[in-house]
PDB file of C-alpha atoms in Angstrom:
ATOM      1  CA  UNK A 299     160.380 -14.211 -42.729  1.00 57.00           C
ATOM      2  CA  UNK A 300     162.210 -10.598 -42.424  1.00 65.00           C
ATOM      3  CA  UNK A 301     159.863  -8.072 -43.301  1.00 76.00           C
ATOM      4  CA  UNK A 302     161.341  -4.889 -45.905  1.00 90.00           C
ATOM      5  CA  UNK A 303     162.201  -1.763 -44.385  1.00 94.00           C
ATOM      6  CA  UNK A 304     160.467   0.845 -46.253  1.00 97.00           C
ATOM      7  CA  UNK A 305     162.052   3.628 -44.017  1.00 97.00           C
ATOM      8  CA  UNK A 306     165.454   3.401 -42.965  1.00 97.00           C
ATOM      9  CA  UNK A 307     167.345   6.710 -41.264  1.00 97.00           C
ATOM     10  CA  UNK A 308     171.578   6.072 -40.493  1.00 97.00           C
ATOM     11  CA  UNK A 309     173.148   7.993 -38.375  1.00 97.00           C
ATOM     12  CA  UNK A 310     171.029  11.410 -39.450  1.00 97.00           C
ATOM     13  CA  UNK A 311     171.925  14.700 -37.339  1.00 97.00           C
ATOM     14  CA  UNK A 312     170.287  18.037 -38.158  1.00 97.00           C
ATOM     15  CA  UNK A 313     170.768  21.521 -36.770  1.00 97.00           C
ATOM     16  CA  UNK A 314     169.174  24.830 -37.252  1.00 95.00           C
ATOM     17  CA  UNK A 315     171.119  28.277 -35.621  1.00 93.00           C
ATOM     18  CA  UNK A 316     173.676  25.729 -33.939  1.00 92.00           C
ATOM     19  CA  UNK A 317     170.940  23.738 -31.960  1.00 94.00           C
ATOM     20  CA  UNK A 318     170.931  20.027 -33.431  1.00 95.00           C
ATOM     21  CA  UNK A 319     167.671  19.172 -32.932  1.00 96.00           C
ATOM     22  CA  UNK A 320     168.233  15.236 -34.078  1.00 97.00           C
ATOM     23  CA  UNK A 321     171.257  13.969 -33.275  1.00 96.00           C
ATOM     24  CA  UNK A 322     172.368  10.648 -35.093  1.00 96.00           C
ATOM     25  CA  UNK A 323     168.951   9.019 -35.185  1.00 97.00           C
ATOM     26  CA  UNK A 324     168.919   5.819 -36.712  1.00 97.00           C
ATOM     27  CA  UNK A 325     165.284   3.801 -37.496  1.00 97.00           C
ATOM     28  CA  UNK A 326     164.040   1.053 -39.401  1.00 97.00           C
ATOM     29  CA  UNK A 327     160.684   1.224 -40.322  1.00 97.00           C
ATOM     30  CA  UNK A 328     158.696  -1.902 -41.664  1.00 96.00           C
ATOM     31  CA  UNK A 329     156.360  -2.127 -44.688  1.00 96.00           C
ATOM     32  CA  UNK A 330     152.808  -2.602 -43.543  1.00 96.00           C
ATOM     33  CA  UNK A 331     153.607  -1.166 -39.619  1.00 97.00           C
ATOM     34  CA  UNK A 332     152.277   1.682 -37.900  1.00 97.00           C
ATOM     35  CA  UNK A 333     154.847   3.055 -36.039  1.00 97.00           C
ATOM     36  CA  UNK A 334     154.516   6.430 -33.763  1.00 96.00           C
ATOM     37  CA  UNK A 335     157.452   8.354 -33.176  1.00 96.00           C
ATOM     38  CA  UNK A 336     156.824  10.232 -29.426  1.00 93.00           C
ATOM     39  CA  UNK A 337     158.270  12.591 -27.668  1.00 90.00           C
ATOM     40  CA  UNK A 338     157.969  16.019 -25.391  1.00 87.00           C
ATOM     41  CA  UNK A 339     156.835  18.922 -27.822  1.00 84.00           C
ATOM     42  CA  UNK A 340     159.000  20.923 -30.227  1.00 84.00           C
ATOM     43  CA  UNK A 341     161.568  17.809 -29.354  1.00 87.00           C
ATOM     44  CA  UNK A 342     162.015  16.938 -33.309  1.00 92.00           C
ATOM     45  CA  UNK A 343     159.451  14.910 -34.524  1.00 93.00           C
ATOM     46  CA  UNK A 344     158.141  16.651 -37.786  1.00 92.00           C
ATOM     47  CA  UNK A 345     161.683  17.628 -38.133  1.00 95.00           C
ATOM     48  CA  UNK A 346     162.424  13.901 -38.360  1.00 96.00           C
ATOM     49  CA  UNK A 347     159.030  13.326 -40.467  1.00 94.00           C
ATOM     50  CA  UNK A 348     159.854  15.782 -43.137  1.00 95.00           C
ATOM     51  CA  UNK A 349     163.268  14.081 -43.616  1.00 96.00           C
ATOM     52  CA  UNK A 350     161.167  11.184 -44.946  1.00 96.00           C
ATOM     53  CA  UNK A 351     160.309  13.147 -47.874  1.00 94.00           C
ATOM     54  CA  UNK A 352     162.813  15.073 -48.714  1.00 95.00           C
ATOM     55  CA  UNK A 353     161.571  18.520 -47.737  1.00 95.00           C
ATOM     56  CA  UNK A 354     164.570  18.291 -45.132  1.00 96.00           C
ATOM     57  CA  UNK A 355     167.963  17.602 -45.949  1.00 96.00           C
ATOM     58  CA  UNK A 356     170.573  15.742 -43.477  1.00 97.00           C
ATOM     59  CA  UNK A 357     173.546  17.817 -42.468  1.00 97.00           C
ATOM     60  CA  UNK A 358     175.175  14.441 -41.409  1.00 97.00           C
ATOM     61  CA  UNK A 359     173.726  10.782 -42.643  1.00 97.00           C
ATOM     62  CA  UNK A 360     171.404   8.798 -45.107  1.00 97.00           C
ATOM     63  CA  UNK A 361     167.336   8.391 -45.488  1.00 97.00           C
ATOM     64  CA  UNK A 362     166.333   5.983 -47.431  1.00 97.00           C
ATOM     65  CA  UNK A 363     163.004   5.033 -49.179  1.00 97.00           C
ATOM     66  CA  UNK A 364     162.165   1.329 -49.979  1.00 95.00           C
ATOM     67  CA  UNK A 365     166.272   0.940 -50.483  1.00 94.00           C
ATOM     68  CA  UNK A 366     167.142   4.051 -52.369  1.00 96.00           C
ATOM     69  CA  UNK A 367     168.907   7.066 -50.466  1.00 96.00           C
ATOM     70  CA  UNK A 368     167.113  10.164 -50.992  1.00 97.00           C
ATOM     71  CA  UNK A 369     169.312  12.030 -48.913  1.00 93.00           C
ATOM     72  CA  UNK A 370     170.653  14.028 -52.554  1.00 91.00           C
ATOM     73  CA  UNK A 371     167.804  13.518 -54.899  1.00 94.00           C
ATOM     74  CA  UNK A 372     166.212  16.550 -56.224  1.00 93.00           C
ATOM     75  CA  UNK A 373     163.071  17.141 -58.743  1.00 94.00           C
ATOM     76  CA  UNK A 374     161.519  14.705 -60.319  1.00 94.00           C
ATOM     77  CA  UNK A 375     163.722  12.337 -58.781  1.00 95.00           C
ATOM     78  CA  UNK A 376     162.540  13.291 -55.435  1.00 95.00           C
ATOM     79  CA  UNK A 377     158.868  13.877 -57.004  1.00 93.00           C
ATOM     80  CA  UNK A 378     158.734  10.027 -57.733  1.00 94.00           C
ATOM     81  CA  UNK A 379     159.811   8.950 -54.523  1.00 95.00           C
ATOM     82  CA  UNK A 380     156.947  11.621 -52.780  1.00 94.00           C
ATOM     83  CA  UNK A 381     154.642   9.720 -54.945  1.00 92.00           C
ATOM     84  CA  UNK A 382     154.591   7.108 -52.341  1.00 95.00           C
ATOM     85  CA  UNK A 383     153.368   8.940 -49.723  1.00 95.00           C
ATOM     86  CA  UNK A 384     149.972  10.151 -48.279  1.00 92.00           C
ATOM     87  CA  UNK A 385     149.636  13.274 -45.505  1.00 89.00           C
ATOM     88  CA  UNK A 386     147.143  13.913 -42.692  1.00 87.00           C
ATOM     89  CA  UNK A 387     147.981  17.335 -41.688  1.00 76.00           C
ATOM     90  CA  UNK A 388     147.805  18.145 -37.844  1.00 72.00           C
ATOM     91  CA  UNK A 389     144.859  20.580 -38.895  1.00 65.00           C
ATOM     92  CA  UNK A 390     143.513  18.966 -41.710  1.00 67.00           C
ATOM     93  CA  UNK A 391     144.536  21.094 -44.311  1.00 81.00           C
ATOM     94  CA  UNK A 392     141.403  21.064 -46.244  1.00 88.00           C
ATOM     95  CA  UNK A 393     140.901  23.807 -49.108  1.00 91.00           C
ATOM     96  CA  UNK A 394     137.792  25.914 -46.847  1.00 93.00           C
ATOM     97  CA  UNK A 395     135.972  27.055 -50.948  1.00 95.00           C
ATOM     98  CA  UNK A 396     135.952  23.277 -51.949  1.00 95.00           C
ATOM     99  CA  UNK A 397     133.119  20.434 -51.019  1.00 96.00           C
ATOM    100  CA  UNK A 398     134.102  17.607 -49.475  1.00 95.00           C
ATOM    101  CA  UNK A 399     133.371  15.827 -52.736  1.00 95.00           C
ATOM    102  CA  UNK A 400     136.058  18.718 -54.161  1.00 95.00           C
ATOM    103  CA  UNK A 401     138.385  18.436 -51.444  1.00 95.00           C
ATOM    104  CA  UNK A 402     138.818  14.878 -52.157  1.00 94.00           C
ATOM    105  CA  UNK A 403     139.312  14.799 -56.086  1.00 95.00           C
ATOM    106  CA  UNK A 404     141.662  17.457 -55.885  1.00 93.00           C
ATOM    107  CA  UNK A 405     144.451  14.994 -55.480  1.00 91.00           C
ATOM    108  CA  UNK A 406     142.905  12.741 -58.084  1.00 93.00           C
ATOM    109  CA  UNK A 407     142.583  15.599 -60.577  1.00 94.00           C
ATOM    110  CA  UNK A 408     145.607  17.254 -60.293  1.00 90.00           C
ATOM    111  CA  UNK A 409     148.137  13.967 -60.466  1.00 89.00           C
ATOM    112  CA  UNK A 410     146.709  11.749 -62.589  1.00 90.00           C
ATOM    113  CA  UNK A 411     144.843  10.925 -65.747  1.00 92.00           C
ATOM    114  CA  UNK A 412     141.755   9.380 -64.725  1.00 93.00           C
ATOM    115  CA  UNK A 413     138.829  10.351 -65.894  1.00 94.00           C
ATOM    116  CA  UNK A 414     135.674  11.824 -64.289  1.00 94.00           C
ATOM    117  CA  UNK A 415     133.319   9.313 -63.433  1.00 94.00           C
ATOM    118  CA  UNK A 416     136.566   6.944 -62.150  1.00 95.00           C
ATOM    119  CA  UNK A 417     137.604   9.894 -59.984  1.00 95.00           C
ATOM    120  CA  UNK A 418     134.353  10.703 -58.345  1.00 94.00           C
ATOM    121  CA  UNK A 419     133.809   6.792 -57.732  1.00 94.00           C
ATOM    122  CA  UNK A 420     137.338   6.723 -55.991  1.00 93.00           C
ATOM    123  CA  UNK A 421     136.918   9.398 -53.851  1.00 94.00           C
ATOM    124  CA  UNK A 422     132.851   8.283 -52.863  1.00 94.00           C
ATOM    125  CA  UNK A 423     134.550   4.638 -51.969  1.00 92.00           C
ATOM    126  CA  UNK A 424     137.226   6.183 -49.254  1.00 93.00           C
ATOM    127  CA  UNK A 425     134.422   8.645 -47.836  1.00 93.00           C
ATOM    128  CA  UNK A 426     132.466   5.485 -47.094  1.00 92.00           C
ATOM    129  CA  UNK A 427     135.486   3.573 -45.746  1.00 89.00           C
ATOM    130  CA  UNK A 428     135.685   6.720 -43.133  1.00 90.00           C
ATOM    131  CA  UNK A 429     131.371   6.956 -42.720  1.00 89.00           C
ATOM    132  CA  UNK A 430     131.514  10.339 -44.159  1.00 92.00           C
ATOM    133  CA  UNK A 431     129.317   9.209 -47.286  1.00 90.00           C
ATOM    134  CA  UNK A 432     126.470  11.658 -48.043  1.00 90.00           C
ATOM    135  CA  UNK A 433     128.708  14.682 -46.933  1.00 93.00           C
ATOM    136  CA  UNK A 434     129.936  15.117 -50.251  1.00 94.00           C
ATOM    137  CA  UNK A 435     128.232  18.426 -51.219  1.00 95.00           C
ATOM    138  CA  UNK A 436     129.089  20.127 -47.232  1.00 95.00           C
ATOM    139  CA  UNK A 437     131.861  22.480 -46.957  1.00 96.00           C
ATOM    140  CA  UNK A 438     134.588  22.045 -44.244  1.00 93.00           C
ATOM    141  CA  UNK A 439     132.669  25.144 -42.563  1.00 93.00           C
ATOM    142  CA  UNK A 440     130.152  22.995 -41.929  1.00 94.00           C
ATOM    143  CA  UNK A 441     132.132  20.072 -40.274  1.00 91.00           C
ATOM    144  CA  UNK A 442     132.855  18.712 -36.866  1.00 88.00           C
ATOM    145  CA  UNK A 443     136.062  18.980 -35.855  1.00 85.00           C
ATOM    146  CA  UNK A 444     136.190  15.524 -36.127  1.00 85.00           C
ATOM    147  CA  UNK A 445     134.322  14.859 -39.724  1.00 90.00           C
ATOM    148  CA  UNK A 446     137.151  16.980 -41.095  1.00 90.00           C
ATOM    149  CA  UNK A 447     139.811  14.741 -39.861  1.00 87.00           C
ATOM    150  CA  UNK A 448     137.996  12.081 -41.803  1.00 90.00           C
ATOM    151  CA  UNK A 449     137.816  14.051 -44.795  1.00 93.00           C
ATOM    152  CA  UNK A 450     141.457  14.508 -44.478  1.00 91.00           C
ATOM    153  CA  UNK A 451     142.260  10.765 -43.954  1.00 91.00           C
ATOM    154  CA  UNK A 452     139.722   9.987 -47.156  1.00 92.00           C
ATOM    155  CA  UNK A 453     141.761  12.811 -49.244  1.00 92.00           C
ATOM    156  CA  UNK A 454     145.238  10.845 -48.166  1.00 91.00           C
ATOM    157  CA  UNK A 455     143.609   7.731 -49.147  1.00 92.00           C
ATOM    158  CA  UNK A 456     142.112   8.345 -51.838  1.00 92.00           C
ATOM    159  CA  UNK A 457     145.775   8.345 -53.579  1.00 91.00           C
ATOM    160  CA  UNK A 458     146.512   4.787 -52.227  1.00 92.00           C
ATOM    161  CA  UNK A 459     149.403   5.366 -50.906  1.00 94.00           C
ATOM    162  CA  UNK A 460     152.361   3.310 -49.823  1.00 96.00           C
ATOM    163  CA  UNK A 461     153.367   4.759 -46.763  1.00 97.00           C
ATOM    164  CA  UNK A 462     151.048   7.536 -44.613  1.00 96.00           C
ATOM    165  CA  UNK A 463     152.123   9.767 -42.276  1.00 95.00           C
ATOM    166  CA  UNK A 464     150.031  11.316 -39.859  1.00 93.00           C
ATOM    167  CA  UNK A 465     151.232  14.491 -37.754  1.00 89.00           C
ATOM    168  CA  UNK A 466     149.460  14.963 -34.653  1.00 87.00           C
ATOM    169  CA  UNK A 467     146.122  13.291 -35.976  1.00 85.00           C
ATOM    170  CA  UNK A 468     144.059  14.157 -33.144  1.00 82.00           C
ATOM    171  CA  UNK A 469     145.264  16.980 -31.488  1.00 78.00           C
ATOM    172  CA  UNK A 470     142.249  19.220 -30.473  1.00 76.00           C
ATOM    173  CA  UNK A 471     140.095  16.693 -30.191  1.00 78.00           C
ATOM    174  CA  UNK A 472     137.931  15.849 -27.368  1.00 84.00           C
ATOM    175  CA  UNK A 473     138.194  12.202 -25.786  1.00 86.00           C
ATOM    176  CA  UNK A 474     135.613  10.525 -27.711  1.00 87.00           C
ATOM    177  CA  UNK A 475     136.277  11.735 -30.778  1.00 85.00           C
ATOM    178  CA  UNK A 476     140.241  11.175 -30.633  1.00 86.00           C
ATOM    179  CA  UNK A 477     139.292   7.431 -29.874  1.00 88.00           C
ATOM    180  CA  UNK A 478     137.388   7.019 -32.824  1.00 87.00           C
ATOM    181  CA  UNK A 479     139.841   8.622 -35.290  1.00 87.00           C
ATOM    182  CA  UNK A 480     142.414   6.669 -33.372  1.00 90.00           C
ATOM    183  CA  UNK A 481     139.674   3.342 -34.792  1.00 90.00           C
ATOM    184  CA  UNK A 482     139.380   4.860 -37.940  1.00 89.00           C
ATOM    185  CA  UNK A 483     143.520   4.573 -38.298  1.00 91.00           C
ATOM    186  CA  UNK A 484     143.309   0.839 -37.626  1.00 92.00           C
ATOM    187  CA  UNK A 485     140.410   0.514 -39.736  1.00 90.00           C
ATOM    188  CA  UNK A 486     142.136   1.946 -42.779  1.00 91.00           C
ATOM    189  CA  UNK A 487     145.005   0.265 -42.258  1.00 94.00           C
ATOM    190  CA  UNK A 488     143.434  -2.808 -42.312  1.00 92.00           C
ATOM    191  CA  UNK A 489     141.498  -2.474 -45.688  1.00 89.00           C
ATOM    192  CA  UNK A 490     144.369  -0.593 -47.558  1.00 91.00           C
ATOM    193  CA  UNK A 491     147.255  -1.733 -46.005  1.00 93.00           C
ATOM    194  CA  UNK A 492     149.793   1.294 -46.116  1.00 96.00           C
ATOM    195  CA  UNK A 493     152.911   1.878 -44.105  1.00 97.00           C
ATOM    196  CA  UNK A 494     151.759   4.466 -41.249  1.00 97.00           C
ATOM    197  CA  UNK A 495     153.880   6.251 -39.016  1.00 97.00           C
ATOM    198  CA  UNK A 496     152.079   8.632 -36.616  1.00 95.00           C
ATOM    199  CA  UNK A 497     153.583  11.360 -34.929  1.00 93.00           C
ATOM    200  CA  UNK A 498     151.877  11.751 -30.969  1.00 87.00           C
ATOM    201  CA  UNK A 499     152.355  12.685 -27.694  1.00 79.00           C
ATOM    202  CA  UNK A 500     149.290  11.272 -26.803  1.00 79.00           C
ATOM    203  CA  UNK A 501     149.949   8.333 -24.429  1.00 81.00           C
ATOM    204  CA  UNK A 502     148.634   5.978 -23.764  1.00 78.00           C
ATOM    205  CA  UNK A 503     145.881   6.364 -26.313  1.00 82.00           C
ATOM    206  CA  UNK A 504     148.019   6.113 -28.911  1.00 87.00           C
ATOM    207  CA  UNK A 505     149.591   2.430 -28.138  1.00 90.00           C
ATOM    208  CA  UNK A 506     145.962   1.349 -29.171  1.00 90.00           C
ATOM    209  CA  UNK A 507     147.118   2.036 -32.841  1.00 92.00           C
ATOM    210  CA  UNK A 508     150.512   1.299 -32.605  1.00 95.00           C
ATOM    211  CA  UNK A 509     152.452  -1.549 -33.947  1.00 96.00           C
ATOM    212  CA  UNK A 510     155.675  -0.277 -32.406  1.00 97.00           C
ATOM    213  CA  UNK A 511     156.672   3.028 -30.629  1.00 96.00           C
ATOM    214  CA  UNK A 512     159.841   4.879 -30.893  1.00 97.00           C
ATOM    215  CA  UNK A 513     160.725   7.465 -28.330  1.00 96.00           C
ATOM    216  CA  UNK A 514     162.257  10.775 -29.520  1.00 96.00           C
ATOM    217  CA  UNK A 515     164.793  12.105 -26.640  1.00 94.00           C
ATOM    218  CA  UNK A 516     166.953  14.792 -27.301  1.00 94.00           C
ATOM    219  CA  UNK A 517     167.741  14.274 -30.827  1.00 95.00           C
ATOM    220  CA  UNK A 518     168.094  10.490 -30.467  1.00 95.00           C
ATOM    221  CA  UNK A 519     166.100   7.401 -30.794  1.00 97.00           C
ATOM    222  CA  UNK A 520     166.148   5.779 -27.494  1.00 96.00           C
ATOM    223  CA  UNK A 521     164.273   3.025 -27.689  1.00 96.00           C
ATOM    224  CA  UNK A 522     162.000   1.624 -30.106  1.00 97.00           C
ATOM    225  CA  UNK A 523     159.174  -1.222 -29.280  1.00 96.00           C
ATOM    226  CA  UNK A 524     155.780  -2.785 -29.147  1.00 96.00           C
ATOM    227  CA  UNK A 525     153.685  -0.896 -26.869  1.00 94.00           C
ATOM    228  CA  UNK A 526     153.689  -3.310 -24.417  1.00 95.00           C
ATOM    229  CA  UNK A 527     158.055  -2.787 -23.947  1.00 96.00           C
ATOM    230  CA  UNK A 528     157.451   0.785 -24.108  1.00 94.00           C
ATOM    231  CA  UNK A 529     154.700   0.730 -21.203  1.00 92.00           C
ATOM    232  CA  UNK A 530     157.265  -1.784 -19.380  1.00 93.00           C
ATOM    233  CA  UNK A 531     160.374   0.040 -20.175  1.00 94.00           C
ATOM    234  CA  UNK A 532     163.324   0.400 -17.533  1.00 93.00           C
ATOM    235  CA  UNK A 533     164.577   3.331 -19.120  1.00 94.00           C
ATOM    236  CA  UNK A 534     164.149   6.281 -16.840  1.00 93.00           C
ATOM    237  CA  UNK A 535     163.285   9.958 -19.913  1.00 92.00           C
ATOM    238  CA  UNK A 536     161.347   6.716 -21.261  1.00 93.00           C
ATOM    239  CA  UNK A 537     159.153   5.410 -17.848  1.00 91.00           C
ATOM    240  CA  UNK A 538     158.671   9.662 -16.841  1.00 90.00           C
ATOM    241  CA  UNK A 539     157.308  10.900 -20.715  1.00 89.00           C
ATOM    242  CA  UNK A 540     154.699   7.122 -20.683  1.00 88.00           C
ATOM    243  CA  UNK A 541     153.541   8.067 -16.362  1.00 86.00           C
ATOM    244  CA  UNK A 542     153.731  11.433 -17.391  1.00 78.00           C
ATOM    245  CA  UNK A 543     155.713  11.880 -13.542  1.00 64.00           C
ATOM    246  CA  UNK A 544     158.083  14.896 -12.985  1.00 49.00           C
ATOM    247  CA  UNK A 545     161.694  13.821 -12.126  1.00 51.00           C
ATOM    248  CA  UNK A 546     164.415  15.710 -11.100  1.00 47.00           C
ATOM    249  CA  UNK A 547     164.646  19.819 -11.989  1.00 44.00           C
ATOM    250  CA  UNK A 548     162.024  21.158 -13.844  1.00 37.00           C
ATOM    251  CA  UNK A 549     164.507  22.358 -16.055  1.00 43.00           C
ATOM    252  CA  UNK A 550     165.244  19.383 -17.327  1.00 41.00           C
ATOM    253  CA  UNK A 551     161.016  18.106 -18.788  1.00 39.00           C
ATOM    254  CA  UNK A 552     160.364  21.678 -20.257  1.00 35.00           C
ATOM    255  CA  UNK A 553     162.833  23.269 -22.958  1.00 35.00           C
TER     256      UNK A 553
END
């Protein structure tokens, strides 16, 4: 049985000053996958990400949403299709004169009708999914780095999303830590069963997570697979950014 593509990009090409940072990308992405787009830093993945949601625009090519093309919708239009979607920001993005309890609701509060007591049960339920329950009444001053990528994750749950998108998730974190947010992913996923695509350069931690990779390489999607292709890939910019080796100029890794 073909599974729906709840993200599809044709052809899309986007510049900024003259530079065209993607450059006729096309991706399907599943309902129900994680998928991590990778590639070298400042090569175009959040400028790809934010094309999911409308916050970019295509100079040249179509995004579509569960079937619908985006690429011109505007308003409320473009506010219902947002609706489907869940953040975890590469810091966290948590509000630093809220609780955790606060930080959570906030969401919950300010998009829909529920009342109180519903709310509050809502967001206790995700902060127990991510073992953060008890913390309700701390401050994200008073957090681990870690915690408060938790908190994050329970704050993008907490809306039940369709599709989540996670920039970076673990940068800054130490080993240990970046494994177990890197369980937590799976672990959500499996109980609430969103769409997740993960932007990292983190290899090869990141496979762990990963229903299929797709490589980012100047402004093009060269190959997309399970981790196991990627890891085997005979594609050379593929093989060099998964060993993390130095071929050819040095010119030619950094830019």
């Amino acid at each position: 049985m073909t599974k729906k593509n709840i993200i599809e990009l044709i052809d899309v090409e986007k510049s900024f000053n003259g530079l065209k940072v993607l450059d006729g990308v096309t991706l399907k992405i599943e309902a129900g996958e994680i998928i991590t787009i990778m590639g070298k830093s400042g090569g175009g993945k959040t400028v790809l990400m934010k094309h999911f949601i409308g916050l970019l625009k295509p100079d040249v090519g179509q995004v579509l949403i569960d079937g619908e093309d985006i690429t011109f919708l505007k308003g409320k239009e473009l506010d219902r299709i947002r609706e489907k979607f869940g953040f975890l920001f590469q810091g966290g993005a948590l509000f630093d004169s809220m609780t955790v309890l606060q930080n959570i609701t906030f969401p919950l509060i300010e998009r829909t009708d529920l009342d109180v007591e519903t709310i509050n049960d809502r967001a206790i339920n995700v902060l127990t999914h991510v073992g953060l329950k008890g913390t309700e009444g701390k401050y994200p001053a008073e957090l681990s780095g870690g915690m408060k990528k938790r908190v994050a994750l329970a704050r993008a749950l907490v809306m039940e999303p369709e599709i989540l998108l996670f920039d970076e998730p673990t940068t800054g974190l130490d080993p240990i830590i970046r494994t177990s947010i890197h369980q937590l992913i799976k672990d959500a996923h499996r109980e609430f069963g969103f769409t997740g695509v993960i932007i990292s350069h983190e290899v090869p931690g990141i496979f762990e997570v990963s229903d299929r990779i797709a490589m980012l390489h100047e402004g093009k999607i060269i190959e997309v697979g399970t981790p196991e292709e990627i890891i085997n890939s005979s594609n050379p910019a593929v093989r060099q950014f998964v060993t993390g080796s130095i071929e050819g100029p040095i010119e030619t890794i950094f830019y």
